[in-house]
mmCIF file of C-alpha atoms in Angstrom:
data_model
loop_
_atom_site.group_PDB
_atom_site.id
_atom_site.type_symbol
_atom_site.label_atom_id
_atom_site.label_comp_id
_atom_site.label_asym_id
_atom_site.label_seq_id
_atom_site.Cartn_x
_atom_site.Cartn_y
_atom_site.Cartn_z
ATOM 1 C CA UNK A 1 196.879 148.210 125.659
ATOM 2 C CA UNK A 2 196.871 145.941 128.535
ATOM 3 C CA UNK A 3 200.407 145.370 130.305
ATOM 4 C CA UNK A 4 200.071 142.243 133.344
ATOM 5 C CA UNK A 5 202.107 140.925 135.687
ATOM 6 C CA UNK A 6 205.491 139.508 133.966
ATOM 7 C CA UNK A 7 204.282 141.227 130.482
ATOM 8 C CA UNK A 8 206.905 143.067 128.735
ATOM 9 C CA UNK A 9 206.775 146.326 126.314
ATOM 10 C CA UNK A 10 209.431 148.215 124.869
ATOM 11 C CA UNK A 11 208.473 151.525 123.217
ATOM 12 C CA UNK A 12 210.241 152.457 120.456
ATOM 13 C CA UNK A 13 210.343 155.348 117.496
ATOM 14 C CA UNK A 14 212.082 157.963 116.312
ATOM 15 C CA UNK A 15 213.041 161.089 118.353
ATOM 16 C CA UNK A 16 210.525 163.528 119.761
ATOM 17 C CA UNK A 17 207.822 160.702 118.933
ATOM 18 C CA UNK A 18 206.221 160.951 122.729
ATOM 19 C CA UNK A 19 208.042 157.731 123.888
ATOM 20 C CA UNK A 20 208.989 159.362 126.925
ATOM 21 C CA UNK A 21 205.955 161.596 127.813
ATOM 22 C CA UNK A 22 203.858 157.929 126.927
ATOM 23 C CA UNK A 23 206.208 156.156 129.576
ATOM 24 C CA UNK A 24 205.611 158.785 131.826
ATOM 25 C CA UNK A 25 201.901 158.737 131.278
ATOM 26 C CA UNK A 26 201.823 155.110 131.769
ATOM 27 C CA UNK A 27 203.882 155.130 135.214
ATOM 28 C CA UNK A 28 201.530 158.058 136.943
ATOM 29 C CA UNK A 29 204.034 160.628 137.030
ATOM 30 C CA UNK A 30 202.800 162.264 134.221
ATOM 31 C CA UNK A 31 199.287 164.179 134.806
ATOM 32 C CA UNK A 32 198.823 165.975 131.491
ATOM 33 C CA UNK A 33 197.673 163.131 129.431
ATOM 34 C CA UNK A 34 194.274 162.264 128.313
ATOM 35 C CA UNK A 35 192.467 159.037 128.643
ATOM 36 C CA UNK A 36 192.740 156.599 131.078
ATOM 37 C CA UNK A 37 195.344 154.761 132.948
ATOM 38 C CA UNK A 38 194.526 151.965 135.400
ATOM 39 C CA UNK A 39 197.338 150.344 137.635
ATOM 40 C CA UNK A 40 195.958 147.655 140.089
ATOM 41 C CA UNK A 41 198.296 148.734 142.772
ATOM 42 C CA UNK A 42 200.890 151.269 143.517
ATOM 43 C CA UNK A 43 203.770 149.130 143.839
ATOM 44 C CA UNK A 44 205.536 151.567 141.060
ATOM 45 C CA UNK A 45 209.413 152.317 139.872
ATOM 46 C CA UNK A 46 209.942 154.556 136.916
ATOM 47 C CA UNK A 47 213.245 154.756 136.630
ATOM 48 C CA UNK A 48 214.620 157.581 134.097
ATOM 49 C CA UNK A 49 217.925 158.042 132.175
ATOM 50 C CA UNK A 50 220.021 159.740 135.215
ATOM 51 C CA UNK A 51 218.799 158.473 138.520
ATOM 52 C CA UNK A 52 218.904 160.842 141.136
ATOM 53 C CA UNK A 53 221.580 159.693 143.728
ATOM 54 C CA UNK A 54 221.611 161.841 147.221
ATOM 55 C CA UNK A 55 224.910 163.149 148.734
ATOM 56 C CA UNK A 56 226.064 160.891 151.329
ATOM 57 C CA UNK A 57 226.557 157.328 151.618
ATOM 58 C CA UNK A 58 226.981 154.311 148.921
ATOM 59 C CA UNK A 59 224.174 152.693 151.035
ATOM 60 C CA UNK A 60 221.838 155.952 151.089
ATOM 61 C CA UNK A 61 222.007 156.136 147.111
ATOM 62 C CA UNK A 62 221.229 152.142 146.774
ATOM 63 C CA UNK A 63 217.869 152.630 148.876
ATOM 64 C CA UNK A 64 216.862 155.999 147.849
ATOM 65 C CA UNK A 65 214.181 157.251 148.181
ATOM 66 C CA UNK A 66 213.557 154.099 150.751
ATOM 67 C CA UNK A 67 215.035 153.953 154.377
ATOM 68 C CA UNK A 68 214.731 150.217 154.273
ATOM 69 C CA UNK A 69 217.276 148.124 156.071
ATOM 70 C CA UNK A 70 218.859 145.181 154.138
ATOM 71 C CA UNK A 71 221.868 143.217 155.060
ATOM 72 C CA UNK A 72 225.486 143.974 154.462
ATOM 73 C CA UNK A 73 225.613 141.048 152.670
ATOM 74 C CA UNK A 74 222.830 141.706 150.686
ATOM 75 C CA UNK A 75 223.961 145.295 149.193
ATOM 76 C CA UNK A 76 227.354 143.800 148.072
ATOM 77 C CA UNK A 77 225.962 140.926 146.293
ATOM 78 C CA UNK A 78 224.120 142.923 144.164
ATOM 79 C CA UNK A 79 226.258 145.560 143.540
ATOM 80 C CA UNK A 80 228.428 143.085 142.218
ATOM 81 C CA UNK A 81 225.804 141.376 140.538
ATOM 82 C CA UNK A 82 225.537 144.671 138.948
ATOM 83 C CA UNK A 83 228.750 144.825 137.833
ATOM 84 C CA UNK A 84 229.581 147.564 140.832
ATOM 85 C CA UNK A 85 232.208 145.025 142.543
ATOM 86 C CA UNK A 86 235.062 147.759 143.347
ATOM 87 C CA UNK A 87 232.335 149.720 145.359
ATOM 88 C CA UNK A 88 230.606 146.491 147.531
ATOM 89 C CA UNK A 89 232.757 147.732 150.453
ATOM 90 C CA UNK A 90 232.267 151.363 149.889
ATOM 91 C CA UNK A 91 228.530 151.087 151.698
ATOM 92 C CA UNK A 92 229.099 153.761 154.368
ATOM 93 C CA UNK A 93 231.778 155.818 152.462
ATOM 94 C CA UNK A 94 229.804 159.692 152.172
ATOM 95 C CA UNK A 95 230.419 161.038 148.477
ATOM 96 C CA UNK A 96 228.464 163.165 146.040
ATOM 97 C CA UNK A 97 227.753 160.260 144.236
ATOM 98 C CA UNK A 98 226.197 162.140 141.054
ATOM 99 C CA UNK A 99 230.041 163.344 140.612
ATOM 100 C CA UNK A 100 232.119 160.376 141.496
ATOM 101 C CA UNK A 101 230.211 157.815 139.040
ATOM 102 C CA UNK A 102 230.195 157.767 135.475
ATOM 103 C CA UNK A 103 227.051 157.739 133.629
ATOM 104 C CA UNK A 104 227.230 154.046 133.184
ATOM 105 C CA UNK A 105 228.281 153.648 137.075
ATOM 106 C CA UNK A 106 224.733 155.740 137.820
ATOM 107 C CA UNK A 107 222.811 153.527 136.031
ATOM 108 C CA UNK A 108 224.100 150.453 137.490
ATOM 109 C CA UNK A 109 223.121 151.829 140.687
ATOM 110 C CA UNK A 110 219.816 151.771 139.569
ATOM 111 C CA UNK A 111 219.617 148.568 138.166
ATOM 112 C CA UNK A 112 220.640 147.713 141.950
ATOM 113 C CA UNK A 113 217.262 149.805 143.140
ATOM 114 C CA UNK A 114 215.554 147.621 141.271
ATOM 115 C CA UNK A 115 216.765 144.641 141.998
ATOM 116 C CA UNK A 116 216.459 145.544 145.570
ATOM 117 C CA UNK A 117 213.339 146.966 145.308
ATOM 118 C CA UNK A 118 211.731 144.814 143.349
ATOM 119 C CA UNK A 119 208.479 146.487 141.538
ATOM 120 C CA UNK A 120 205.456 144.781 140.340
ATOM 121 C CA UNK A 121 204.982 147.644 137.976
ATOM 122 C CA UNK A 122 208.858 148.903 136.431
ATOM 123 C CA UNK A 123 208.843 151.604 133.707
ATOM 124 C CA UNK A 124 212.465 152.559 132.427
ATOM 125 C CA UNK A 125 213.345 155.283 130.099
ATOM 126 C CA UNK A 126 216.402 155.035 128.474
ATOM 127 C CA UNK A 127 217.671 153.762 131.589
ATOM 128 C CA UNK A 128 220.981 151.685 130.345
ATOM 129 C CA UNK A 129 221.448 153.917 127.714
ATOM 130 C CA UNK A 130 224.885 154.680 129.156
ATOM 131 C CA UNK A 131 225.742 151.269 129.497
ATOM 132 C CA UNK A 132 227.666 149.469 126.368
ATOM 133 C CA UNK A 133 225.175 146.903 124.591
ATOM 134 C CA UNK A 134 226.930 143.753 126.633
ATOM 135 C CA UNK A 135 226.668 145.117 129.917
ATOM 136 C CA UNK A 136 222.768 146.578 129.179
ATOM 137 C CA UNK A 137 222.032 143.041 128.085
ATOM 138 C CA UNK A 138 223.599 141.599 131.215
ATOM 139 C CA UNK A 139 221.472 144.105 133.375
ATOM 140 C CA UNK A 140 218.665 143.188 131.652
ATOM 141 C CA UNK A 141 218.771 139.502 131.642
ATOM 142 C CA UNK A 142 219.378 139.979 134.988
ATOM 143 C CA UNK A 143 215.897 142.012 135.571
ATOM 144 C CA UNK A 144 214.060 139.441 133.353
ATOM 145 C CA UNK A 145 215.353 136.377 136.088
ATOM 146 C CA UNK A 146 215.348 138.195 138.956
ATOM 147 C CA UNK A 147 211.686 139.708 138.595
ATOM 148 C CA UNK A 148 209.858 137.671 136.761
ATOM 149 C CA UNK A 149 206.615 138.642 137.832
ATOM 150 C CA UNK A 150 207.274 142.337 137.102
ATOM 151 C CA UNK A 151 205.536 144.096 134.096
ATOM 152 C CA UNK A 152 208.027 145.960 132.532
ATOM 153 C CA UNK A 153 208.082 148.811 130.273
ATOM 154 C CA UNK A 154 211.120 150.256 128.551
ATOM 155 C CA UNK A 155 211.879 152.828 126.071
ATOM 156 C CA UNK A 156 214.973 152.604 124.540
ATOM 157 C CA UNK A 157 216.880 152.861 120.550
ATOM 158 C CA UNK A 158 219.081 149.805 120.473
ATOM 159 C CA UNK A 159 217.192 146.824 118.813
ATOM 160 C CA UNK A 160 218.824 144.407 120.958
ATOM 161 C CA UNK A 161 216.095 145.323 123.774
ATOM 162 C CA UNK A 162 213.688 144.023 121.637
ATOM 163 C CA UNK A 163 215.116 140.279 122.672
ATOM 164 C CA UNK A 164 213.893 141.369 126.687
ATOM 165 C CA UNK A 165 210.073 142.463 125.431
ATOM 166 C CA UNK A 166 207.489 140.290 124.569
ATOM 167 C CA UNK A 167 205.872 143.343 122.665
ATOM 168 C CA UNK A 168 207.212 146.246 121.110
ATOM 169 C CA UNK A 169 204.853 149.257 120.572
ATOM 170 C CA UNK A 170 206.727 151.776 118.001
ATOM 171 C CA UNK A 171 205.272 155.302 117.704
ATOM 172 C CA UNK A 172 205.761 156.964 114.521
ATOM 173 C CA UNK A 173 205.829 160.369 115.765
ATOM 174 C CA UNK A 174 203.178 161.602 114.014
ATOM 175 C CA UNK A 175 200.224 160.384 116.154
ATOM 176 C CA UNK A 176 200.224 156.840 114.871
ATOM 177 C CA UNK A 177 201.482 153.779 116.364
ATOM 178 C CA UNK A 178 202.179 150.030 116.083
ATOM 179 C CA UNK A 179 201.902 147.173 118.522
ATOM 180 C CA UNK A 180 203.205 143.636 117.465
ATOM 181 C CA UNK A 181 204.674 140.986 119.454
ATOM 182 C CA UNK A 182 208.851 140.330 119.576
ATOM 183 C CA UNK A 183 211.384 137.938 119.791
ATOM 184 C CA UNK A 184 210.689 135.466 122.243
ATOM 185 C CA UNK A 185 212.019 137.379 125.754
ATOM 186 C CA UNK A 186 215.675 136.203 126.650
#
């Protein structure tokens, strides 16, 4: 399997098929696997179902685990480009932000890492899996224009992903596996 710049792959199967633990393998944060994984530079995100967001401020959790410093102006615009508008002047309010968001809100705030960020190499698992199936697409539409130069690698269950991958690998859970191309990405 070879992933490049701007290539696409959403892994898919049934539960307890390894999608996860192959993500994970994939994106270097795994170390248990055999074989051989080759990334040509560390410029990595993995990004799993619940983010981790630190106590303290709105602008702490955006740039986590990064100290970076990015314009006012910058932060609001994309968390309302994230669909996080009712927070864009919240930037310096201090809140246990694991508690105060919903499990959709979370994710959005991760979407903004990203788009912030912006990985060459971005591996999500089950990261939108919060969201309804409009807003997901919206975030990643958004991901796909934003970054296009960014391999991506999801795993997710909703078929409408498949429209955002240019190849879908689908583990059957019992060692085997599939690769075939998709729907042209939207």
């Amino acid at each position: 399997l070879s992933l490049e710049r701007g290539d696409s792959l959403l892994i898919a199967g049934v539960s307890g098929a390894g999608k996860s633990t192959l993500l994970r393998t994939l994106a270097g944060v795994w170390p248990y696997a055999r074989g051989v994984v080759g990334l040509p530079d560390a410029d990595v995100l993995f990004v799993p179902q619940r983010p981790y967001l630190p106590i303290g401020t709105l602008r702490e959790a955006l740039l986590y685990p990064q100290r970076a410093v990015l314009d006012d102006a910058v932060l609001r615009q994309t968390l309302r480009d994230v669909g996080l508008d009712r927070f864009a002047d919240a930037l310096d309010t201090g809140e246990d932000w694991a508690q105060t968001l919903s499990g959709g809100e979370q994710q959005r705030v991760a979407f903004a890492r990203i788009l912030l960020r912006r990985p060459k190499w971005l591996f999500l698992d089950e990261a939108s899996s919060a969201l309804d199936e409009p807003s997901e697409q919206a975030l990643y539409r958004l991901i796909r224009e934003r970054l296009p130069e960014t391999a991506l690698a999801s795993v997710g269950h909703r078929g409408t992903l498949r429209a955002f991958h240019d190849r879908q690998l689908r583990l059957d859970g019992q060692g085997g596996w599939q690769l075939a191309a998709t729907a042209v990405a939207a």
